[in-house]
Coordinates of C-alpha atoms in Angstrom, one line a residue:
Chain A
X1 CA 95.0 128.7 100.3
X2 CA 94.7 128.7 96.6
X3 CA 97.6 126.3 96.5
X4 CA 95.7 124.0 98.7
X5 CA 92.6 124.0 96.5
X6 CA 94.7 123.2 93.4
X7 CA 96.7 120.6 95.2
X8 CA 93.6 119.0 96.7
X9 CA 92.0 118.6 93.3
X10 CA 95.2 117.3 91.8
X11 CA 95.4 114.6 94.5
X12 CA 91.9 113.5 93.6
X13 CA 92.7 112.9 90.0
X14 CA 93.5 109.4 89.0
X15 CA 96.2 110.4 86.7
X16 CA 98.4 113.4 87.5
X17 CA 98.0 116.1 84.8
X18 CA 100.8 116.4 82.3
X19 CA 103.0 119.2 83.4
X20 CA 104.4 121.5 80.9
X21 CA 108.1 121.2 80.4
X22 CA 109.6 124.0 82.4
X23 CA 113.3 123.6 81.8
X24 CA 114.9 126.5 80.1
X25 CA 117.6 125.2 77.9
X26 CA 120.7 127.3 77.4
X27 CA 118.7 130.4 76.4
X28 CA 119.8 133.9 77.3
X29 CA 119.4 134.7 81.0
X30 CA 117.9 138.1 81.3
X31 CA 119.7 140.3 83.8
X32 CA 118.2 140.9 87.3
X33 CA 117.0 144.3 86.3
X34 CA 114.5 142.9 83.8
X35 CA 113.3 140.3 86.2
X36 CA 112.7 142.8 89.0
X37 CA 111.2 145.2 86.5
X38 CA 108.5 142.6 85.8
X39 CA 107.7 141.6 89.4
X40 CA 108.6 144.7 91.5
X41 CA 105.3 146.8 91.2
X42 CA 103.0 144.0 92.2
X43 CA 105.4 142.6 94.8
X44 CA 105.8 146.0 96.4
X45 CA 102.1 146.5 96.6
X46 CA 101.3 143.1 98.0
X47 CA 104.2 143.0 100.6
X48 CA 103.7 146.7 101.4
X49 CA 100.1 146.1 102.3
X50 CA 100.6 142.9 104.1
X51 CA 104.0 142.1 105.7
X52 CA 104.7 145.7 106.6
X53 CA 101.4 146.3 108.4
X54 CA 101.5 142.9 109.9
X55 CA 104.8 143.7 111.6
X56 CA 103.4 147.1 112.6
X57 CA 100.3 145.5 114.1
X58 CA 102.6 143.3 116.3
X59 CA 104.4 146.4 117.5
X60 CA 101.0 148.1 118.1
X61 CA 99.8 145.1 120.1
X62 CA 102.6 145.9 122.6
X63 CA 101.3 149.5 123.1
X64 CA 98.4 151.4 124.5
X65 CA 97.5 153.8 121.8
X66 CA 94.3 155.6 120.6
X67 CA 95.8 156.9 117.3
X68 CA 96.3 160.5 118.5
X69 CA 98.1 160.8 121.8
X70 CA 101.6 159.4 122.4
X71 CA 101.7 155.6 122.4
X72 CA 102.6 154.0 125.7
X73 CA 104.5 150.8 125.7
X74 CA 102.8 148.2 127.9
X75 CA 104.7 145.0 127.1
X76 CA 102.4 142.0 127.0
X77 CA 99.6 143.6 129.0
X78 CA 97.2 143.6 126.1
X79 CA 97.6 139.9 125.7
X80 CA 97.1 139.4 129.4
X81 CA 94.0 141.5 129.2
X82 CA 92.6 139.3 126.5
X83 CA 92.5 136.3 128.8
X84 CA 90.3 138.2 131.3
X85 CA 88.0 140.0 128.9
X86 CA 84.4 138.7 129.2
X87 CA 83.3 140.5 126.0
X88 CA 86.0 138.7 124.0
X89 CA 85.1 135.4 125.6
X90 CA 81.4 136.0 124.6
X91 CA 82.4 137.0 121.1
X92 CA 84.5 133.9 120.8
X93 CA 81.5 131.8 121.9
X94 CA 79.2 133.5 119.3
X95 CA 81.8 132.9 116.6
X96 CA 82.1 129.3 117.6
X97 CA 78.3 128.9 117.5
X98 CA 78.2 130.4 114.0
X99 CA 81.1 128.2 112.8
X100 CA 79.4 125.1 114.2
X101 CA 76.2 126.0 112.4
X102 CA 77.7 127.2 109.1
X103 CA 80.7 124.9 108.3
X104 CA 79.1 121.4 108.5
X105 CA 75.9 122.8 106.8
X106 CA 77.9 124.4 104.0
X107 CA 80.0 121.3 103.4
X108 CA 77.0 119.0 103.4
X109 CA 74.9 121.3 101.2
X110 CA 77.7 121.8 98.8
X111 CA 78.3 118.0 98.6
X112 CA 74.6 117.3 98.2
X113 CA 74.0 120.0 95.5
X114 CA 77.1 118.9 93.6
X115 CA 76.0 115.3 93.5
X116 CA 72.6 116.3 92.4
X117 CA 73.8 118.7 89.8
X118 CA 76.4 116.4 88.5
X119 CA 74.1 114.5 86.1
X120 CA 72.7 115.0 82.7
X121 CA 69.1 116.0 83.3
X122 CA 66.9 118.5 81.6
X123 CA 67.2 122.0 82.9
X124 CA 70.3 121.3 84.9
X125 CA 71.8 124.5 83.6
X126 CA 68.9 126.5 84.9
X127 CA 69.2 124.9 88.3
X128 CA 72.9 125.6 88.4
X129 CA 72.4 129.3 87.5
X130 CA 69.7 129.8 90.2
X131 CA 71.8 128.1 92.9
X132 CA 75.0 129.9 91.9
X133 CA 73.5 133.4 91.4
X134 CA 73.5 134.4 95.1
X135 CA 77.3 134.1 95.1
X136 CA 77.6 137.5 93.3
X137 CA 75.3 139.3 95.8
X138 CA 77.3 141.5 98.2
X139 CA 77.1 141.4 101.9
X140 CA 75.5 144.8 101.9
X141 CA 72.7 143.6 99.6
X142 CA 72.3 140.3 101.5
X143 CA 72.0 142.3 104.7
X144 CA 69.1 144.4 103.4
X145 CA 67.4 141.3 102.0
X146 CA 67.8 139.4 105.3
X147 CA 66.3 142.2 107.4
X148 CA 63.4 142.3 105.0
X149 CA 62.8 138.5 104.6
X150 CA 63.1 137.8 108.3
X151 CA 61.2 140.9 109.5
X152 CA 58.9 139.6 112.3
X153 CA 56.0 141.8 111.2
X154 CA 55.8 141.7 107.5
X155 CA 58.7 139.5 106.4
X156 CA 58.1 136.7 103.9
X157 CA 59.4 133.9 106.3
X158 CA 56.9 134.7 109.1
X159 CA 54.2 135.3 106.5
X160 CA 54.8 131.7 105.2
X161 CA 54.7 130.4 108.8
X162 CA 51.4 132.2 109.4
X163 CA 49.9 130.8 106.2
X164 CA 50.8 127.2 107.2
X165 CA 49.7 127.8 110.8
X166 CA 53.0 127.8 112.6
X167 CA 53.9 130.3 115.4
X168 CA 55.6 133.5 114.4
X169 CA 59.3 133.9 115.3
X170 CA 61.4 136.9 116.3
X171 CA 64.3 136.0 114.0
X172 CA 66.9 138.7 114.0
X173 CA 65.2 140.3 117.0
X174 CA 65.5 137.2 119.1
X175 CA 68.9 136.6 120.7
X176 CA 68.6 132.9 120.3
X177 CA 67.7 132.9 116.6
X178 CA 69.6 135.8 115.2
X179 CA 72.8 133.8 114.6
X180 CA 70.8 131.0 112.9
X181 CA 69.3 133.5 110.5
X182 CA 72.8 134.9 109.7
X183 CA 74.0 131.3 109.1
X184 CA 71.1 130.6 106.8
X185 CA 71.7 133.7 104.7
X186 CA 75.5 132.9 104.6
X187 CA 74.6 129.5 103.3
X188 CA 72.4 131.1 100.6
X189 CA 75.2 133.3 99.5
X190 CA 78.0 130.7 99.7
X191 CA 76.5 127.4 98.8
X192 CA 77.8 128.0 95.2
X193 CA 81.4 128.0 96.4
X194 CA 81.4 124.5 98.0
X195 CA 79.2 123.2 95.3
X196 CA 81.5 124.3 92.5
X197 CA 84.5 122.9 94.3
X198 CA 82.8 119.5 94.8
X199 CA 81.5 119.5 91.2
X200 CA 85.0 120.0 89.9
X201 CA 86.2 117.2 92.1
X202 CA 83.4 114.8 91.1
X203 CA 84.2 115.4 87.5
X204 CA 87.8 114.4 88.1
X205 CA 86.8 111.0 89.5
X206 CA 86.8 108.4 86.8
X207 CA 83.3 107.1 86.1
X208 CA 84.7 103.5 85.9
X209 CA 85.0 103.5 89.7
X210 CA 81.4 103.8 90.6
X211 CA 80.4 101.7 87.6
X212 CA 82.7 99.0 88.9
X213 CA 81.0 99.3 92.3
X214 CA 77.6 99.0 90.7
X215 CA 78.7 95.9 88.8
X216 CA 79.9 94.5 92.0
X217 CA 76.4 94.9 93.4
X218 CA 76.6 98.0 95.5
X219 CA 73.5 100.2 95.6
X220 CA 73.9 103.9 94.7
X221 CA 74.0 104.9 98.3
X222 CA 76.8 102.3 99.1
X223 CA 78.7 103.2 96.0
X224 CA 78.6 106.9 97.0
X225 CA 79.7 106.5 100.6
X226 CA 82.3 103.8 100.0
X227 CA 83.7 104.7 96.6
X228 CA 83.0 108.3 95.7
X229 CA 83.1 110.0 99.1
X230 CA 86.6 108.7 100.1
X231 CA 87.9 110.0 96.8
X232 CA 86.6 113.4 97.8
X233 CA 88.4 113.4 101.2
X234 CA 91.2 115.9 100.3
X235 CA 88.5 118.3 98.8
X236 CA 86.4 117.9 102.0
X237 CA 89.4 118.8 104.1
X238 CA 90.1 121.8 102.0
X239 CA 86.5 123.0 101.9
X240 CA 86.2 122.5 105.7
X241 CA 89.3 124.5 106.4
X242 CA 88.4 127.2 104.0
X243 CA 84.9 127.6 105.3
X244 CA 86.1 127.5 108.9
X245 CA 88.4 130.4 108.2
X246 CA 85.6 132.3 106.5
X247 CA 83.3 131.6 109.5
X248 CA 85.8 132.7 112.1
X249 CA 86.3 136.0 110.2
X250 CA 82.5 136.7 110.0
X251 CA 81.9 140.5 110.0
X252 CA 80.1 141.8 106.9
X253 CA 76.7 140.1 107.4
X254 CA 76.6 140.9 111.1
X255 CA 77.3 144.5 110.3
X256 CA 74.6 144.7 107.6
X257 CA 72.0 142.8 109.7
X258 CA 72.2 143.1 113.4
X259 CA 75.3 145.2 114.2
X260 CA 76.1 142.7 116.9
X261 CA 72.7 142.7 118.5
X262 CA 70.2 141.8 119.9
X263 CA 71.8 141.9 123.3
X264 CA 75.2 141.4 121.7
X265 CA 74.1 137.9 120.7
X266 CA 75.7 138.1 117.2
X267 CA 78.9 140.0 118.3
X268 CA 81.6 137.9 116.6
X269 CA 85.3 138.2 117.2
X270 CA 85.9 140.3 114.2
X271 CA 82.9 142.5 114.9
X272 CA 84.3 143.0 118.4
X273 CA 87.7 143.7 117.0
X274 CA 86.2 146.3 114.6
X275 CA 84.3 148.0 117.5
X276 CA 87.5 148.1 119.6
X277 CA 89.6 149.6 116.8
X278 CA 87.3 152.0 115.0
X279 CA 84.6 152.8 117.7
X280 CA 86.7 152.8 120.9
X281 CA 90.0 153.6 119.2
X282 CA 91.9 150.9 121.2
X283 CA 94.4 150.4 118.5
X284 CA 96.8 148.5 120.7
X285 CA 94.3 146.1 122.3
X286 CA 92.6 145.6 119.0
X287 CA 95.9 144.5 117.4
X288 CA 96.5 142.0 120.2
X289 CA 93.0 140.5 119.6
X290 CA 93.8 140.4 115.9
X291 CA 97.0 138.5 116.6
X292 CA 95.1 136.1 118.8
X293 CA 92.7 135.5 116.0
X294 CA 95.6 134.9 113.6
X295 CA 97.1 132.3 116.0
X296 CA 93.8 130.5 116.2
X297 CA 93.3 130.4 112.4
X298 CA 96.8 129.2 111.9
X299 CA 96.4 126.5 114.6
X300 CA 93.2 125.2 113.0
X301 CA 94.7 125.1 109.5
X302 CA 97.8 123.2 110.7
X303 CA 95.8 121.0 113.0
X304 CA 93.2 119.9 110.5
X305 CA 95.9 119.3 107.8
X306 CA 98.1 117.2 110.0
X307 CA 95.2 115.2 111.4
X308 CA 93.7 114.5 107.9
X309 CA 97.1 113.5 106.5
X310 CA 97.6 111.1 109.4
X311 CA 94.1 109.6 109.3
X312 CA 94.1 109.0 105.6
X313 CA 97.3 106.9 105.9
X314 CA 96.0 103.3 105.7
X315 CA 92.5 104.6 105.0
X316 CA 90.2 103.6 102.3
X317 CA 92.5 105.1 99.6
Chain B
X1 CA 87.3 98.5 99.1
X2 CA 86.7 95.2 100.9
X3 CA 83.0 95.7 100.4
X4 CA 83.5 95.6 96.7
X5 CA 85.7 92.5 96.8
X6 CA 82.6 90.3 97.3
X7 CA 80.6 90.4 94.1
X8 CA 76.9 89.9 94.9
X9 CA 75.5 89.8 91.4
X10 CA 78.3 88.8 89.0
X11 CA 75.7 88.3 86.2
X12 CA 75.7 92.0 85.5
X13 CA 77.4 92.9 82.2
X14 CA 79.4 96.2 82.4
X15 CA 78.7 97.3 78.8
X16 CA 75.0 97.3 79.3
X17 CA 73.5 100.5 80.7
X18 CA 70.6 99.8 83.1
X19 CA 67.5 100.7 81.0
X20 CA 65.6 102.2 83.9
X21 CA 68.2 104.9 84.4
X22 CA 66.7 107.5 82.2
X23 CA 63.3 107.5 83.8
X24 CA 64.9 107.7 87.3
X25 CA 66.4 111.1 86.5
X26 CA 62.9 112.6 86.8
X27 CA 63.1 112.2 90.6
X28 CA 66.0 114.6 90.8
X29 CA 63.6 117.4 89.8
X30 CA 61.6 116.8 92.9
X31 CA 64.7 117.7 94.9
X32 CA 66.0 120.4 92.6
X33 CA 62.8 122.4 92.1
X34 CA 62.3 123.3 95.8
X35 CA 66.0 124.0 96.2
X36 CA 66.0 126.3 93.2
X37 CA 62.8 128.0 94.4
X38 CA 64.4 128.6 97.8
X39 CA 67.5 130.1 96.2
X40 CA 65.5 132.3 93.9
X41 CA 63.0 133.6 96.4
X42 CA 65.2 136.4 97.8
X43 CA 65.8 137.7 94.3
X44 CA 62.0 137.7 93.5
X45 CA 61.3 139.4 96.8
X46 CA 64.0 142.0 96.1
X47 CA 62.5 142.8 92.7
X48 CA 58.8 142.8 93.8
X49 CA 59.5 144.9 96.9
X50 CA 61.3 147.5 94.8
X51 CA 58.2 147.8 92.7
X52 CA 55.7 147.8 95.5
X53 CA 53.8 151.0 96.6
X54 CA 54.9 152.2 100.0
X55 CA 51.4 151.8 101.5
X56 CA 51.3 148.1 100.8
X57 CA 54.6 147.1 102.3
X58 CA 53.8 147.6 106.0
X59 CA 50.2 146.4 105.9
X60 CA 49.0 143.4 107.8
X61 CA 48.4 140.7 106.8
X62 CA 51.3 141.1 104.3
X63 CA 50.7 140.1 100.7
X64 CA 53.0 137.8 98.7
X65 CA 52.6 139.8 95.5
X66 CA 51.8 143.5 95.3
X67 CA 48.4 144.5 93.9
X68 CA 49.9 147.2 91.8
X69 CA 53.3 148.0 90.5
X70 CA 55.1 151.4 90.8
X71 CA 58.5 152.8 90.0
X72 CA 58.2 155.2 93.0
X73 CA 61.0 153.5 94.8
X74 CA 63.4 154.0 91.9
X75 CA 62.2 157.6 91.3
X76 CA 63.0 158.4 94.9
X77 CA 66.3 156.5 94.8
X78 CA 67.6 158.4 91.8
X79 CA 65.9 161.7 92.7
X80 CA 66.6 162.1 96.4
X81 CA 69.9 160.2 97.0
X82 CA 73.4 160.2 95.7
X83 CA 73.1 156.7 94.3
X84 CA 74.4 157.8 90.8
X85 CA 77.5 159.3 92.4
X86 CA 78.2 156.2 94.4
X87 CA 77.6 153.9 91.4
X88 CA 80.1 156.1 89.5
X89 CA 82.6 155.7 92.4
X90 CA 82.2 152.0 92.5
X91 CA 82.6 151.7 88.7
X92 CA 85.8 153.8 88.9
X93 CA 87.2 151.7 91.8
X94 CA 86.4 148.5 89.9
X95 CA 87.9 149.7 86.6
X96 CA 91.1 150.8 88.3
X97 CA 91.2 147.5 90.3
X98 CA 90.6 145.3 87.3
X99 CA 93.0 147.2 85.0
X100 CA 95.8 147.3 87.5
X101 CA 95.3 143.7 88.4
X102 CA 95.5 142.6 84.8
X103 CA 98.7 144.5 84.1
X104 CA 100.6 144.2 87.4
X105 CA 99.7 140.6 88.2
X106 CA 100.4 139.3 84.7
X107 CA 103.8 141.1 84.7
X108 CA 104.7 139.7 88.1
X109 CA 103.3 136.2 87.3
X110 CA 105.4 136.1 84.1
X111 CA 108.5 137.3 86.0
X112 CA 108.2 134.7 88.7
X113 CA 107.3 131.9 86.2
X114 CA 109.9 132.5 83.5
X115 CA 112.7 135.0 84.4
X116 CA 115.8 134.2 86.3
X117 CA 116.9 137.0 88.6
X118 CA 118.5 137.1 92.1
X119 CA 115.9 137.0 94.9
X120 CA 113.1 135.6 92.9
X121 CA 112.6 132.6 95.2
X122 CA 112.6 134.8 98.3
X123 CA 110.3 137.3 96.7
X124 CA 107.7 134.7 95.6
X125 CA 108.0 132.8 98.9
X126 CA 107.2 136.0 100.8
X127 CA 104.3 136.7 98.6
X128 CA 102.8 133.2 99.2
X129 CA 103.4 133.5 102.9
X130 CA 101.2 136.5 103.1
X131 CA 98.2 134.3 102.3
X132 CA 98.2 133.2 105.9
X133 CA 97.8 136.8 107.2
X134 CA 94.1 137.5 107.9
X135 CA 93.0 140.9 106.6
X136 CA 91.6 141.8 110.1
X137 CA 95.2 141.9 111.3
X138 CA 96.0 144.6 108.8
X139 CA 93.0 146.9 109.3
X140 CA 94.5 149.1 112.1
X141 CA 98.0 149.7 110.7
X142 CA 96.7 150.1 107.2
X143 CA 94.2 152.7 108.4
X144 CA 97.0 154.6 110.3
X145 CA 99.2 154.3 107.2
X146 CA 96.5 155.7 104.9
X147 CA 95.7 158.4 107.3
X148 CA 99.3 159.6 107.4
X149 CA 99.5 159.9 103.6
X150 CA 96.1 161.6 103.4
X151 CA 94.2 158.8 101.7
X152 CA 91.4 158.5 104.2
X153 CA 88.1 159.7 102.9
X154 CA 89.2 159.6 99.3
X155 CA 88.2 157.2 96.6
X156 CA 91.9 156.2 96.3
X157 CA 91.7 154.6 99.7
X158 CA 89.2 152.1 98.2
X159 CA 91.4 151.5 95.2
X160 CA 94.9 151.0 96.6
X161 CA 94.3 147.6 98.3
X162 CA 92.9 146.3 95.0
X163 CA 95.9 147.3 92.8
X164 CA 97.4 143.8 93.0
X165 CA 96.9 140.6 95.0
X166 CA 98.6 137.4 95.9
X167 CA 95.8 135.5 94.2
X168 CA 96.4 137.4 91.0
X169 CA 100.2 136.8 91.0
X170 CA 99.7 133.2 91.9
X171 CA 97.1 132.6 89.2
X172 CA 99.1 134.2 86.5
X173 CA 102.3 132.4 87.5
X174 CA 100.6 129.1 87.4
X175 CA 99.2 129.9 84.0
X176 CA 102.6 131.0 82.5
X177 CA 104.2 127.9 83.9
X178 CA 101.8 125.8 81.9
X179 CA 102.8 127.5 78.6
X180 CA 105.5 125.7 76.6
X181 CA 108.8 127.6 76.9
X182 CA 109.6 127.1 73.2
X183 CA 107.2 129.9 72.2
X184 CA 109.1 132.7 73.8
X185 CA 112.5 131.1 73.2
X186 CA 111.8 131.3 69.5
X187 CA 110.8 135.0 69.8
X188 CA 113.8 135.8 71.9
X189 CA 116.1 134.1 69.4
X190 CA 114.5 136.1 66.7
X191 CA 115.7 139.2 68.5
X192 CA 112.6 140.1 70.4
X193 CA 113.2 141.7 73.8
X194 CA 111.7 140.2 76.9
X195 CA 109.2 143.0 77.1
X196 CA 108.3 142.6 73.4
X197 CA 107.9 138.9 73.8
X198 CA 105.7 139.4 76.8
X199 CA 103.4 141.9 75.2
X200 CA 103.2 140.4 71.7
X201 CA 103.5 136.7 72.2
X202 CA 102.7 135.7 75.8
X203 CA 99.9 138.1 76.9
X204 CA 97.6 137.3 73.9
X205 CA 97.8 133.6 74.9
X206 CA 96.9 134.4 78.5
X207 CA 93.3 135.4 77.7
X208 CA 91.6 132.6 79.7
X209 CA 93.7 133.3 82.8
X210 CA 93.1 137.1 82.4
X211 CA 89.4 136.5 82.2
X212 CA 89.5 134.6 85.5
X213 CA 91.5 137.3 87.1
X214 CA 89.2 140.1 85.8
X215 CA 86.2 138.4 87.2
X216 CA 87.8 137.7 90.6
X217 CA 88.9 141.4 90.9
X218 CA 85.6 142.8 89.7
X219 CA 83.6 140.7 92.1
X220 CA 85.8 141.5 95.1
X221 CA 86.2 145.2 94.4
X222 CA 82.6 145.8 93.5
X223 CA 81.3 144.0 96.6
X224 CA 84.0 145.1 99.1
X225 CA 82.4 146.5 102.3
X226 CA 84.8 146.2 105.3
X227 CA 87.6 148.3 104.0
X228 CA 85.6 151.2 102.5
X229 CA 83.6 151.2 105.8
X230 CA 86.8 151.8 107.7
X231 CA 88.5 154.2 105.3
X232 CA 85.7 156.3 103.9
X233 CA 83.3 158.4 106.0
X234 CA 82.7 161.2 103.4
X235 CA 79.5 160.5 101.6
X236 CA 81.0 162.0 98.4
X237 CA 83.5 159.2 98.3
X238 CA 81.1 156.4 99.3
X239 CA 81.1 153.3 97.2
X240 CA 77.8 151.7 96.2
X241 CA 78.0 149.1 98.9
X242 CA 78.8 151.7 101.6
X243 CA 75.9 153.9 100.3
X244 CA 73.3 151.2 100.5
X245 CA 74.5 150.0 103.9
X246 CA 74.1 153.5 105.1
X247 CA 70.5 153.7 103.8
X248 CA 69.7 150.8 106.1
X249 CA 70.2 153.1 109.1
X250 CA 68.9 156.3 107.5
X251 CA 65.9 155.0 105.7
X252 CA 65.0 152.1 107.8
X253 CA 61.4 151.8 106.7
X254 CA 61.7 153.0 103.1
X255 CA 61.6 149.4 101.8
X256 CA 60.9 150.1 98.1
X257 CA 63.8 152.5 98.0
X258 CA 66.1 150.1 99.9
X259 CA 65.2 147.2 97.5
X260 CA 65.6 149.5 94.5
X261 CA 69.1 150.4 95.7
X262 CA 69.7 146.6 96.2
X263 CA 68.7 146.0 92.6
X264 CA 71.0 148.7 91.3
X265 CA 73.9 147.4 93.3
X266 CA 73.3 143.7 92.4
X267 CA 72.0 143.8 88.8
X268 CA 75.2 144.5 87.0
X269 CA 76.9 141.5 88.6
X270 CA 73.9 139.3 88.0
X271 CA 73.8 140.2 84.3
X272 CA 77.5 139.7 84.1
X273 CA 77.2 136.3 85.8
X274 CA 74.5 135.1 83.5
X275 CA 76.5 136.0 80.4
X276 CA 79.9 134.8 81.6
X277 CA 78.8 131.9 83.7
X278 CA 81.5 129.6 82.5
X279 CA 84.3 132.0 83.4
X280 CA 82.7 132.7 86.8
X281 CA 82.6 129.0 87.6
X282 CA 86.2 128.7 86.6
X283 CA 87.1 131.6 88.9
X284 CA 85.2 130.1 91.8
X285 CA 86.9 126.7 91.2
X286 CA 90.3 128.3 91.4
X287 CA 89.7 129.9 94.8
X288 CA 87.2 131.2 97.3
X289 CA 86.5 134.7 96.3
X290 CA 84.2 136.0 98.8
X291 CA 86.0 137.2 101.8

């Protein structure tokens, strides 16, 4: 994914950055031992904690195992069970709802904030700091803050509503609102990320472009949507994919606010997966669900990338 | 682009800046002030609540600002709970994570960027491919693996996953690729070994990339919750995040203590952010850190 971020930004630039000369001319070639000596420790750790368990997870997904008794091979039964699991379907629906709330909002918020912060006005540094600061706050801390701010009895949000004369809400205790609250607090914590990415991209766009548009008589709104925004298309695609993957994997904030409640209204796929694995000890079935999630993530990434490549051909750029 | 092909007001001269532009910027504050207030409110609430006397928190109607300020929440937090132990645990985990990341990832990044050895393309390709694997897929087998070697319920369980990362290797490799190769060639020609060149010539040049890497690792390891939650059930080995999450269930109504613990868990990173903002932003630009 990091590669995509860098590539996306580089595609935005008008001029490709000058690449350092990489060719090694005639120098001594160190023997394989030195090379592996450099890379082996990190490589072993990274592969040992990813590829090895990933393969193991696949084998587990073909078994019925609780971690203690003997594992029983069940073939593809776990995957068949997934199709008929109403809890999984519900969790998928909740995850979809959160994704639909969070991704467009975070992309638009990031874009809006970046455009606003990308100008030389007094105090812009202070605004930036305040908007970026939530990014360093952990999910655990955000969870405690959320339960306090949105507490129906004494929380700040209901208190403000009371003062301005609006009806009190249940927030995290209301099955219809809990996910919205989680999305709002995710936005608070993550707006910095999309904003920073868009800010960097905006600074890569040559100022002459929008100046030319203004000279040609476009108003600021037209010049933004017809000149600046198309330039940002690769970044928008990257940010949308990235935030979707984050949204699909939502767990932390659910755990630290509602623990899946009320009435399982905030039980996301990963929360369900965690319950299966570490509460019900269904290691086999949980691994199958994890592979299902993996497949969906992969499909979205590939789908969005292919679609955006195709639709930008002959587009405004 | 077709829109721009029809000039509406060709009389405009490009060199001339519109004179009203400067005054217009004032309007942006009308947008930015409310946004900044919204973003800052949770922090203000966190601090105020941590200083509010217990009797005032649950009263109705609630007050926006406490009538008096007390350190009771902090006294209780440090006196009655293991917060200091957990803070120590988290500091230990983060120090090991950052130290190990800086050493192992810069070694590997340099190796993959500059050295020729059999299998380097396959190795780096495999490492990059693992980006696609979601961490949720790895939870169960990693837990079983750690249980078999006796790491569960130890602080080491929280450290091992942060010893090195794809992000770190990739970041350092990209950085070393951008350095001119002549630097090290000269050193090698002068009889310096590869290791010597790396430690004496290359690494001192890599400070900006190392700063980015250190921030990424600090932020991720300090704030990590999911993995410690799975791997550690022993309160003596709790990390700070795990400890304060646990408070939520155990001390549900003890809001001044809860918020005081929030301040303790968050303040170090906030201070760090304020002082190293530029590097933080560079880190965020390079990738999405929060996972």
